[in-house]
Amino acid sequence: MLKLDNISVYYGAIHALKGISVEVKEGEIVTLIGANGAGKSTTLRTISGLLKPRAGQILFEGKNIAGLPAQDIVKMGISQVPEGRRIFANMTVLENLELGAYTRKDSAGIAADLEKVFARFPRLAERRSQIAGTLSGGEQQMLAIGRALMSRPRLLLLDEPSMGLAPLLVKEIFAIIKEINASGTTILLVEQNAHMALSIAHQAYVLETGRITLAGKAADLAQSEAVRKAYLGG
Ligand code: ATP
């Protein structure tokens, strides 16, 4: 479904991604793990069109999407949940969700998807008129995921969904990610919580200072000595 081929990204003179290749097959959860500053967010931001690669191709269902405007990429079926959630704090829950559908015009489909999001996240349904900035951290993460689902993505990009959440909520969010995948959405998940990410993913990549250093089945990586030492606390 998605293939990154030898992608290089720079911030000015800083070479943030040094030729990375990643593949996401339809139906999978693929995770990208790595330390702070490894380039995980940069990878997602490049796929979603917020950054332009200097070299390499990004094939989505066979088409090269590298460098296309972000809204075109959303329309093609890719949606990103940004790091730190970035919800619209002064707007209501409902308004945030409606904004997630900004590239769509099928109002009946939008209404149906809104009901699906409320069914998946009952806590958002109860709070549909609440100002989003007053939601708890976990609720804001649910809203950010719900907003991304409103564009009806076939590929969902998740950037550190566990960040800043208490362990119980992390479990809840990961269970939701698994459910979204089981209902047909392919997922590329960036995480610092390698333990949780490897436990739900099918395939995994380890990113270190802009390079992929390990790749394979998530279950195999979870067993590997190098991953255990560096990312799973020995
Ligand atoms: P984290 O988990 O801390 O978010 P990450 O793996 O997502 O880390 P990136 O945010 O992708 O890492 O950053 C990769 C590298 O690019 C880092 O060295 C970072 O300092 C640099 N970088 C990121 N954004 C910018 C920017 N806007 N300008 C300059 N350098 C940047």
PDB file of C-alpha atoms and ligand atoms in Angstrom:
ATOM      1  CA  MET A   1       0.000   0.000   0.000  1.00  0.00           C
ATOM      2  CA  LEU A   2       2.786   2.436   1.015  1.00  0.00           C
ATOM      3  CA  LYS A   3       6.431   2.254   0.042  1.00  0.00           C
ATOM      4  CA  LEU A   4       9.115   4.714   1.055  1.00  0.00           C
ATOM      5  CA  ASP A   5      12.094   4.257  -1.191  1.00  0.00           C
ATOM      6  CA  ASN A   6      15.397   5.794  -0.150  1.00  0.00           C
ATOM      7  CA  ILE A   7      13.856   8.960   1.312  1.00  0.00           C
ATOM      8  CA  SER A   8      16.165  11.825   2.267  1.00  0.00           C
ATOM      9  CA  VAL A   9      14.890  14.847   4.158  1.00  0.00           C
ATOM     10  CA  TYR A  10      16.807  17.930   5.262  1.00  0.00           C
ATOM     11  CA  TYR A  11      15.999  20.793   7.614  1.00  0.00           C
ATOM     12  CA  GLY A  12      18.319  23.385   6.115  1.00  0.00           C
ATOM     13  CA  ALA A  13      21.754  21.811   6.498  1.00  0.00           C
ATOM     14  CA  ILE A  14      20.555  19.101   8.924  1.00  0.00           C
ATOM     15  CA  HIS A  15      20.190  15.738   7.203  1.00  0.00           C
ATOM     16  CA  ALA A  16      17.276  14.308   9.221  1.00  0.00           C
ATOM     17  CA  LEU A  17      16.420  11.241   7.093  1.00  0.00           C
ATOM     18  CA  LYS A  18      19.377   9.630   5.361  1.00  0.00           C
ATOM     19  CA  GLY A  19      17.797   7.426   2.738  1.00  0.00           C
ATOM     20  CA  ILE A  20      15.151   5.367   4.516  1.00  0.00           C
ATOM     21  CA  SER A  21      13.043   2.624   2.958  1.00  0.00           C
ATOM     22  CA  VAL A  22       9.866   1.436   4.685  1.00  0.00           C
ATOM     23  CA  GLU A  23       6.994  -0.698   3.462  1.00  0.00           C
ATOM     24  CA  VAL A  24       3.440  -0.828   4.829  1.00  0.00           C
ATOM     25  CA  LYS A  25       1.203  -3.573   3.478  1.00  0.00           C
ATOM     26  CA  GLU A  26      -2.556  -3.177   3.375  1.00  0.00           C
ATOM     27  CA  GLY A  27      -4.246  -4.337   6.580  1.00  0.00           C
ATOM     28  CA  GLU A  28      -1.115  -4.181   8.733  1.00  0.00           C
ATOM     29  CA  ILE A  29      -0.021  -2.201  11.743  1.00  0.00           C
ATOM     30  CA  VAL A  30       3.569  -1.143  11.118  1.00  0.00           C
ATOM     31  CA  THR A  31       5.529   0.572  13.843  1.00  0.00           C
ATOM     32  CA  LEU A  32       8.547   2.807  13.677  1.00  0.00           C
ATOM     33  CA  ILE A  33      10.412   2.923  16.974  1.00  0.00           C
ATOM     34  CA  GLY A  34      13.486   4.885  17.975  1.00  0.00           C
ATOM     35  CA  ALA A  35      14.924   7.377  20.431  1.00  0.00           C
ATOM     36  CA  ASN A  36      14.228  11.113  20.613  1.00  0.00           C
ATOM     37  CA  GLY A  37      15.396  12.868  17.501  1.00  0.00           C
ATOM     38  CA  ALA A  38      15.783   9.693  15.438  1.00  0.00           C
ATOM     39  CA  GLY A  39      13.517  11.088  12.719  1.00  0.00           C
ATOM     40  CA  LYS A  40      10.216   9.349  13.453  1.00  0.00           C
ATOM     41  CA  SER A  41       8.029  12.463  13.285  1.00  0.00           C
ATOM     42  CA  THR A  42       9.966  13.669  10.260  1.00  0.00           C
ATOM     43  CA  THR A  43       9.071  10.423   8.482  1.00  0.00           C
ATOM     44  CA  LEU A  44       5.341  10.848   9.155  1.00  0.00           C
ATOM     45  CA  ARG A  45       5.397  14.536   8.250  1.00  0.00           C
ATOM     46  CA  THR A  46       7.074  13.679   4.952  1.00  0.00           C
ATOM     47  CA  ILE A  47       4.454  11.038   4.100  1.00  0.00           C
ATOM     48  CA  SER A  48       1.596  13.416   4.894  1.00  0.00           C
ATOM     49  CA  GLY A  49       3.038  16.164   2.695  1.00  0.00           C
ATOM     50  CA  LEU A  50       4.114  18.623   5.394  1.00  0.00           C
ATOM     51  CA  LEU A  51       7.769  18.150   4.411  1.00  0.00           C
ATOM     52  CA  LYS A  52       9.272  17.602   0.990  1.00  0.00           C
ATOM     53  CA  PRO A  53      11.911  14.912   0.563  1.00  0.00           C
ATOM     54  CA  ARG A  54      15.061  16.000  -1.261  1.00  0.00           C
ATOM     55  CA  ALA A  55      15.470  12.533  -2.743  1.00  0.00           C
ATOM     56  CA  GLY A  56      13.537   9.283  -2.957  1.00  0.00           C
ATOM     57  CA  GLN A  57      10.009   8.200  -3.749  1.00  0.00           C
ATOM     58  CA  ILE A  58       6.882   7.689  -1.668  1.00  0.00           C
ATOM     59  CA  LEU A  59       4.567   5.304  -3.462  1.00  0.00           C
ATOM     60  CA  PHE A  60       0.987   5.125  -2.201  1.00  0.00           C
ATOM     61  CA  GLU A  61      -0.971   2.474  -4.084  1.00  0.00           C
ATOM     62  CA  GLY A  62       1.577   2.753  -6.873  1.00  0.00           C
ATOM     63  CA  LYS A  63       1.514   6.560  -7.252  1.00  0.00           C
ATOM     64  CA  ASN A  64       4.425   8.755  -6.234  1.00  0.00           C
ATOM     65  CA  ILE A  65       3.005  11.197  -3.669  1.00  0.00           C
ATOM     66  CA  ALA A  66       6.318  12.737  -2.566  1.00  0.00           C
ATOM     67  CA  GLY A  67       5.976  16.521  -2.508  1.00  0.00           C
ATOM     68  CA  LEU A  68       2.224  16.646  -3.226  1.00  0.00           C
ATOM     69  CA  PRO A  69       0.232  19.220  -1.217  1.00  0.00           C
ATOM     70  CA  ALA A  70      -0.991  17.854   2.132  1.00  0.00           C
ATOM     71  CA  GLN A  71      -4.693  18.229   1.322  1.00  0.00           C
ATOM     72  CA  ASP A  72      -4.290  16.148  -1.845  1.00  0.00           C
ATOM     73  CA  ILE A  73      -2.677  13.415   0.225  1.00  0.00           C
ATOM     74  CA  VAL A  74      -5.600  13.508   2.698  1.00  0.00           C
ATOM     75  CA  LYS A  75      -7.999  13.196  -0.247  1.00  0.00           C
ATOM     76  CA  MET A  76      -6.104  10.146  -1.497  1.00  0.00           C
ATOM     77  CA  GLY A  77      -6.764   8.405   1.840  1.00  0.00           C
ATOM     78  CA  ILE A  78      -3.907   9.188   4.222  1.00  0.00           C
ATOM     79  CA  SER A  79      -4.558  10.993   7.492  1.00  0.00           C
ATOM     80  CA  GLN A  80      -2.169  11.919  10.299  1.00  0.00           C
ATOM     81  CA  VAL A  81      -2.694  12.235  14.039  1.00  0.00           C
ATOM     82  CA  PRO A  82       0.091  14.677  14.940  1.00  0.00           C
ATOM     83  CA  GLU A  83       2.372  14.443  17.941  1.00  0.00           C
ATOM     84  CA  GLY A  84       0.942  16.389  20.881  1.00  0.00           C
ATOM     85  CA  ARG A  85      -2.553  15.949  19.374  1.00  0.00           C
ATOM     86  CA  ARG A  86      -2.897  19.566  18.107  1.00  0.00           C
ATOM     87  CA  ILE A  87      -6.631  19.734  18.570  1.00  0.00           C
ATOM     88  CA  PHE A  88      -8.355  23.102  18.160  1.00  0.00           C
ATOM     89  CA  ALA A  89      -8.522  24.008  21.852  1.00  0.00           C
ATOM     90  CA  ASN A  90     -11.096  26.805  21.574  1.00  0.00           C
ATOM     91  CA  MET A  91     -13.546  24.800  19.516  1.00  0.00           C
ATOM     92  CA  THR A  92     -16.005  22.159  20.655  1.00  0.00           C
ATOM     93  CA  VAL A  93     -15.502  18.428  20.266  1.00  0.00           C
ATOM     94  CA  LEU A  94     -18.094  18.384  17.475  1.00  0.00           C
ATOM     95  CA  GLU A  95     -16.438  21.291  15.612  1.00  0.00           C
ATOM     96  CA  ASN A  96     -13.050  19.550  15.818  1.00  0.00           C
ATOM     97  CA  LEU A  97     -14.526  16.388  14.329  1.00  0.00           C
ATOM     98  CA  GLU A  98     -16.301  18.299  11.574  1.00  0.00           C
ATOM     99  CA  LEU A  99     -13.000  19.959  10.639  1.00  0.00           C
ATOM    100  CA  GLY A 100     -11.511  16.499  10.164  1.00  0.00           C
ATOM    101  CA  ALA A 101     -13.863  16.087   7.208  1.00  0.00           C
ATOM    102  CA  TYR A 102     -12.828  19.358   5.556  1.00  0.00           C
ATOM    103  CA  THR A 103     -11.752  17.717   2.303  1.00  0.00           C
ATOM    104  CA  ARG A 104     -15.115  15.943   1.893  1.00  0.00           C
ATOM    105  CA  LYS A 105     -18.406  17.095   0.432  1.00  0.00           C
ATOM    106  CA  ASP A 106     -20.620  14.025   0.978  1.00  0.00           C
ATOM    107  CA  SER A 107     -22.679  15.326   3.886  1.00  0.00           C
ATOM    108  CA  ALA A 108     -24.600  12.062   4.398  1.00  0.00           C
ATOM    109  CA  GLY A 109     -21.322  10.130   4.564  1.00  0.00           C
ATOM    110  CA  ILE A 110     -19.836  12.702   6.942  1.00  0.00           C
ATOM    111  CA  ALA A 111     -22.864  12.420   9.255  1.00  0.00           C
ATOM    112  CA  ALA A 112     -22.613   8.625   9.218  1.00  0.00           C
ATOM    113  CA  ASP A 113     -18.893   8.739  10.021  1.00  0.00           C
ATOM    114  CA  LEU A 114     -19.524  11.190  12.854  1.00  0.00           C
ATOM    115  CA  GLU A 115     -21.918   8.677  14.412  1.00  0.00           C
ATOM    116  CA  LYS A 116     -19.280   5.944  13.960  1.00  0.00           C
ATOM    117  CA  VAL A 117     -16.699   8.057  15.795  1.00  0.00           C
ATOM    118  CA  PHE A 118     -19.168   8.716  18.624  1.00  0.00           C
ATOM    119  CA  ALA A 119     -19.964   4.996  18.806  1.00  0.00           C
ATOM    120  CA  ARG A 120     -16.241   4.179  19.007  1.00  0.00           C
ATOM    121  CA  PHE A 121     -15.574   6.931  21.560  1.00  0.00           C
ATOM    122  CA  PRO A 122     -18.621   7.215  23.858  1.00  0.00           C
ATOM    123  CA  ARG A 123     -16.686   9.727  25.969  1.00  0.00           C
ATOM    124  CA  LEU A 124     -16.576  12.101  23.011  1.00  0.00           C
ATOM    125  CA  ALA A 125     -20.276  11.594  22.357  1.00  0.00           C
ATOM    126  CA  GLU A 126     -21.098  12.679  25.907  1.00  0.00           C
ATOM    127  CA  ARG A 127     -18.866  15.709  25.500  1.00  0.00           C
ATOM    128  CA  ARG A 128     -19.730  16.783  21.974  1.00  0.00           C
ATOM    129  CA  SER A 129     -20.458  20.383  23.054  1.00  0.00           C
ATOM    130  CA  GLN A 130     -17.495  20.664  25.419  1.00  0.00           C
ATOM    131  CA  ILE A 131     -14.628  23.007  24.544  1.00  0.00           C
ATOM    132  CA  ALA A 132     -11.831  20.694  23.407  1.00  0.00           C
ATOM    133  CA  GLY A 133      -9.123  22.440  25.433  1.00  0.00           C
ATOM    134  CA  THR A 134     -10.887  21.397  28.634  1.00  0.00           C
ATOM    135  CA  LEU A 135     -10.772  17.654  27.798  1.00  0.00           C
ATOM    136  CA  SER A 136      -8.358  15.395  29.693  1.00  0.00           C
ATOM    137  CA  GLY A 137      -5.179  14.271  27.922  1.00  0.00           C
ATOM    138  CA  GLY A 138      -6.648  10.879  27.057  1.00  0.00           C
ATOM    139  CA  GLU A 139      -9.851  12.429  25.757  1.00  0.00           C
ATOM    140  CA  GLN A 140      -7.838  14.851  23.633  1.00  0.00           C
ATOM    141  CA  GLN A 141      -5.935  11.913  22.130  1.00  0.00           C
ATOM    142  CA  MET A 142      -9.258  10.213  21.352  1.00  0.00           C
ATOM    143  CA  LEU A 143     -10.468  13.431  19.738  1.00  0.00           C
ATOM    144  CA  ALA A 144      -7.310  13.702  17.635  1.00  0.00           C
ATOM    145  CA  ILE A 145      -7.795  10.111  16.438  1.00  0.00           C
ATOM    146  CA  GLY A 146     -11.515  10.691  15.848  1.00  0.00           C
ATOM    147  CA  ARG A 147     -10.758  13.832  13.859  1.00  0.00           C
ATOM    148  CA  ALA A 148      -8.319  11.917  11.647  1.00  0.00           C
ATOM    149  CA  LEU A 149     -10.912   9.178  11.080  1.00  0.00           C
ATOM    150  CA  MET A 150     -13.359  11.812   9.801  1.00  0.00           C
ATOM    151  CA  SER A 151     -11.421  12.013   6.537  1.00  0.00           C
ATOM    152  CA  ARG A 152     -12.154   8.267   6.124  1.00  0.00           C
ATOM    153  CA  PRO A 153      -8.486   7.305   5.728  1.00  0.00           C
ATOM    154  CA  ARG A 154      -7.316   3.981   4.383  1.00  0.00           C
ATOM    155  CA  LEU A 155      -3.916   4.648   5.952  1.00  0.00           C
ATOM    156  CA  LEU A 156      -3.736   6.262   9.385  1.00  0.00           C
ATOM    157  CA  LEU A 157      -0.455   7.793  10.589  1.00  0.00           C
ATOM    158  CA  LEU A 158      -0.181   7.990  14.380  1.00  0.00           C
ATOM    159  CA  ASP A 159       2.592  10.049  16.002  1.00  0.00           C
ATOM    160  CA  GLU A 160       3.266   9.044  19.632  1.00  0.00           C
ATOM    161  CA  PRO A 161      -0.338   8.409  20.702  1.00  0.00           C
ATOM    162  CA  SER A 162       0.821   7.316  24.177  1.00  0.00           C
ATOM    163  CA  MET A 163       2.699  10.534  24.935  1.00  0.00           C
ATOM    164  CA  GLY A 164       1.906  11.966  28.362  1.00  0.00           C
ATOM    165  CA  LEU A 165      -0.811   9.432  29.195  1.00  0.00           C
ATOM    166  CA  ALA A 166      -1.126   7.345  32.361  1.00  0.00           C
ATOM    167  CA  PRO A 167      -0.488   3.593  31.885  1.00  0.00           C
ATOM    168  CA  LEU A 168      -4.168   2.620  31.997  1.00  0.00           C
ATOM    169  CA  LEU A 169      -5.030   5.158  29.330  1.00  0.00           C
ATOM    170  CA  VAL A 170      -2.098   4.029  27.202  1.00  0.00           C
ATOM    171  CA  LYS A 171      -3.617   0.535  27.270  1.00  0.00           C
ATOM    172  CA  GLU A 172      -7.002   1.932  26.303  1.00  0.00           C
ATOM    173  CA  ILE A 173      -5.574   3.941  23.384  1.00  0.00           C
ATOM    174  CA  PHE A 174      -3.629   0.928  22.093  1.00  0.00           C
ATOM    175  CA  ALA A 175      -6.760  -1.238  22.293  1.00  0.00           C
ATOM    176  CA  ILE A 176      -8.575   1.383  20.212  1.00  0.00           C
ATOM    177  CA  ILE A 177      -5.738   1.411  17.649  1.00  0.00           C
ATOM    178  CA  LYS A 178      -6.025  -2.376  17.338  1.00  0.00           C
ATOM    179  CA  GLU A 179      -9.787  -2.107  16.825  1.00  0.00           C
ATOM    180  CA  ILE A 180      -9.426   0.578  14.156  1.00  0.00           C
ATOM    181  CA  ASN A 181      -6.978  -1.701  12.356  1.00  0.00           C
ATOM    182  CA  ALA A 182      -9.262  -4.732  12.733  1.00  0.00           C
ATOM    183  CA  SER A 183     -12.080  -2.790  11.119  1.00  0.00           C
ATOM    184  CA  GLY A 184      -9.997  -2.269   7.992  1.00  0.00           C
ATOM    185  CA  THR A 185      -7.679   0.735   8.392  1.00  0.00           C
ATOM    186  CA  THR A 186      -3.969   0.230   7.775  1.00  0.00           C
ATOM    187  CA  ILE A 187      -1.785   1.906  10.398  1.00  0.00           C
ATOM    188  CA  LEU A 188       1.723   3.362  10.563  1.00  0.00           C
ATOM    189  CA  LEU A 189       2.491   3.984  14.224  1.00  0.00           C
ATOM    190  CA  VAL A 190       5.404   6.018  15.558  1.00  0.00           C
ATOM    191  CA  GLU A 191       6.165   5.357  19.219  1.00  0.00           C
ATOM    192  CA  GLN A 192       8.714   5.801  21.952  1.00  0.00           C
ATOM    193  CA  ASN A 193       6.819   3.216  23.965  1.00  0.00           C
ATOM    194  CA  ALA A 194       8.465   0.353  22.086  1.00  0.00           C
ATOM    195  CA  HIS A 195       7.007  -2.272  24.374  1.00  0.00           C
ATOM    196  CA  MET A 196       3.377  -1.345  23.624  1.00  0.00           C
ATOM    197  CA  ALA A 197       4.035  -0.626  19.950  1.00  0.00           C
ATOM    198  CA  LEU A 198       5.727  -3.996  19.333  1.00  0.00           C
ATOM    199  CA  SER A 199       2.906  -5.760  21.160  1.00  0.00           C
ATOM    200  CA  ILE A 200       0.247  -4.614  18.669  1.00  0.00           C
ATOM    201  CA  ALA A 201       2.236  -4.245  15.421  1.00  0.00           C
ATOM    202  CA  HIS A 202       2.752  -6.812  12.681  1.00  0.00           C
ATOM    203  CA  GLN A 203       5.966  -5.319  11.300  1.00  0.00           C
ATOM    204  CA  ALA A 204       8.496  -2.983  12.886  1.00  0.00           C
ATOM    205  CA  TYR A 205      11.388  -0.737  11.941  1.00  0.00           C
ATOM    206  CA  VAL A 206      14.028   0.742  14.212  1.00  0.00           C
ATOM    207  CA  LEU A 207      15.155   4.241  13.270  1.00  0.00           C
ATOM    208  CA  GLU A 208      18.458   5.623  14.594  1.00  0.00           C
ATOM    209  CA  THR A 209      19.648   9.126  13.675  1.00  0.00           C
ATOM    210  CA  GLY A 210      17.934   9.116  10.312  1.00  0.00           C
ATOM    211  CA  ARG A 211      18.685   5.537   9.268  1.00  0.00           C
ATOM    212  CA  ILE A 212      16.766   2.266   9.532  1.00  0.00           C
ATOM    213  CA  THR A 213      18.988  -0.066  11.545  1.00  0.00           C
ATOM    214  CA  LEU A 214      16.653  -3.040  12.035  1.00  0.00           C
ATOM    215  CA  ALA A 215      13.453  -4.272  10.424  1.00  0.00           C
ATOM    216  CA  GLY A 216      11.312  -7.337  10.681  1.00  0.00           C
ATOM    217  CA  LYS A 217       8.280  -8.920  12.280  1.00  0.00           C
ATOM    218  CA  ALA A 218       7.350  -6.996  15.429  1.00  0.00           C
ATOM    219  CA  ALA A 219       7.338 -10.207  17.494  1.00  0.00           C
ATOM    220  CA  ASP A 220      10.885 -11.020  16.327  1.00  0.00           C
ATOM    221  CA  LEU A 221      12.167  -7.520  17.075  1.00  0.00           C
ATOM    222  CA  ALA A 222      10.637  -7.674  20.549  1.00  0.00           C
ATOM    223  CA  GLN A 223      12.825 -10.751  21.172  1.00  0.00           C
ATOM    224  CA  SER A 224      15.998  -9.326  19.647  1.00  0.00           C
ATOM    225  CA  GLU A 225      18.866  -8.616  21.994  1.00  0.00           C
ATOM    226  CA  ALA A 226      19.657  -5.227  20.423  1.00  0.00           C
ATOM    227  CA  VAL A 227      16.057  -4.006  20.706  1.00  0.00           C
ATOM    228  CA  ARG A 228      15.659  -5.320  24.234  1.00  0.00           C
ATOM    229  CA  LYS A 229      18.804  -3.531  25.372  1.00  0.00           C
ATOM    230  CA  ALA A 230      18.164  -0.225  23.648  1.00  0.00           C
ATOM    231  CA  TYR A 231      14.380   0.136  23.778  1.00  0.00           C
ATOM    232  CA  LEU A 232      12.818  -2.338  26.206  1.00  0.00           C
ATOM    233  CA  GLY A 233      14.934  -1.691  29.273  1.00  0.00           C
ATOM    234  CA  GLY A 234      17.138  -4.786  29.030  1.00  0.00           C
TER     235      GLY A 234
HETATM  236  P1  ATP B   1      10.891  12.791  19.065  1.00  0.00           P
HETATM  237  O1  ATP B   1      10.466  11.483  19.574  1.00  0.00           O
HETATM  238  O2  ATP B   1      11.761  13.530  20.023  1.00  0.00           O
HETATM  239  O3  ATP B   1       9.803  13.611  18.476  1.00  0.00           O
HETATM  240  P2  ATP B   1      11.683  12.000  16.403  1.00  0.00           P
HETATM  241  O4  ATP B   1      12.300  10.668  16.206  1.00  0.00           O
HETATM  242  O5  ATP B   1      10.264  12.159  16.024  1.00  0.00           O
HETATM  243  O6  ATP B   1      11.924  12.446  17.896  1.00  0.00           O
HETATM  244  P3  ATP B   1      12.210  14.194  14.638  1.00  0.00           P
HETATM  245  O7  ATP B   1      11.297  15.138  15.325  1.00  0.00           O
HETATM  246  O8  ATP B   1      11.769  13.604  13.365  1.00  0.00           O
HETATM  247  O9  ATP B   1      12.600  13.025  15.627  1.00  0.00           O
HETATM  248  O10 ATP B   1      13.618  14.922  14.441  1.00  0.00           O
HETATM  249  C1  ATP B   1      14.692  14.367  13.678  1.00  0.00           C
HETATM  250  C2  ATP B   1      15.861  15.350  13.651  1.00  0.00           C
HETATM  251  O11 ATP B   1      15.510  16.521  12.909  1.00  0.00           O
HETATM  252  C3  ATP B   1      16.279  15.857  15.027  1.00  0.00           C
HETATM  253  O12 ATP B   1      17.669  15.964  15.039  1.00  0.00           O
HETATM  254  C4  ATP B   1      15.611  17.213  15.138  1.00  0.00           C
HETATM  255  O13 ATP B   1      16.343  18.085  15.959  1.00  0.00           O
HETATM  256  C5  ATP B   1      15.645  17.686  13.699  1.00  0.00           C
HETATM  257  N1  ATP B   1      14.502  18.586  13.425  1.00  0.00           N
HETATM  258  C6  ATP B   1      13.190  18.296  13.574  1.00  0.00           C
HETATM  259  N2  ATP B   1      12.428  19.341  13.221  1.00  0.00           N
HETATM  260  C7  ATP B   1      13.265  20.323  12.832  1.00  0.00           C
HETATM  261  C8  ATP B   1      13.094  21.656  12.349  1.00  0.00           C
HETATM  262  N3  ATP B   1      11.884  22.181  12.176  1.00  0.00           N
HETATM  263  N4  ATP B   1      14.205  22.366  12.078  1.00  0.00           N
HETATM  264  C9  ATP B   1      15.439  21.840  12.231  1.00  0.00           C
HETATM  265  N5  ATP B   1      15.674  20.592  12.673  1.00  0.00           N
HETATM  266  C10 ATP B   1      14.612  19.837  12.965  1.00  0.00           C
END
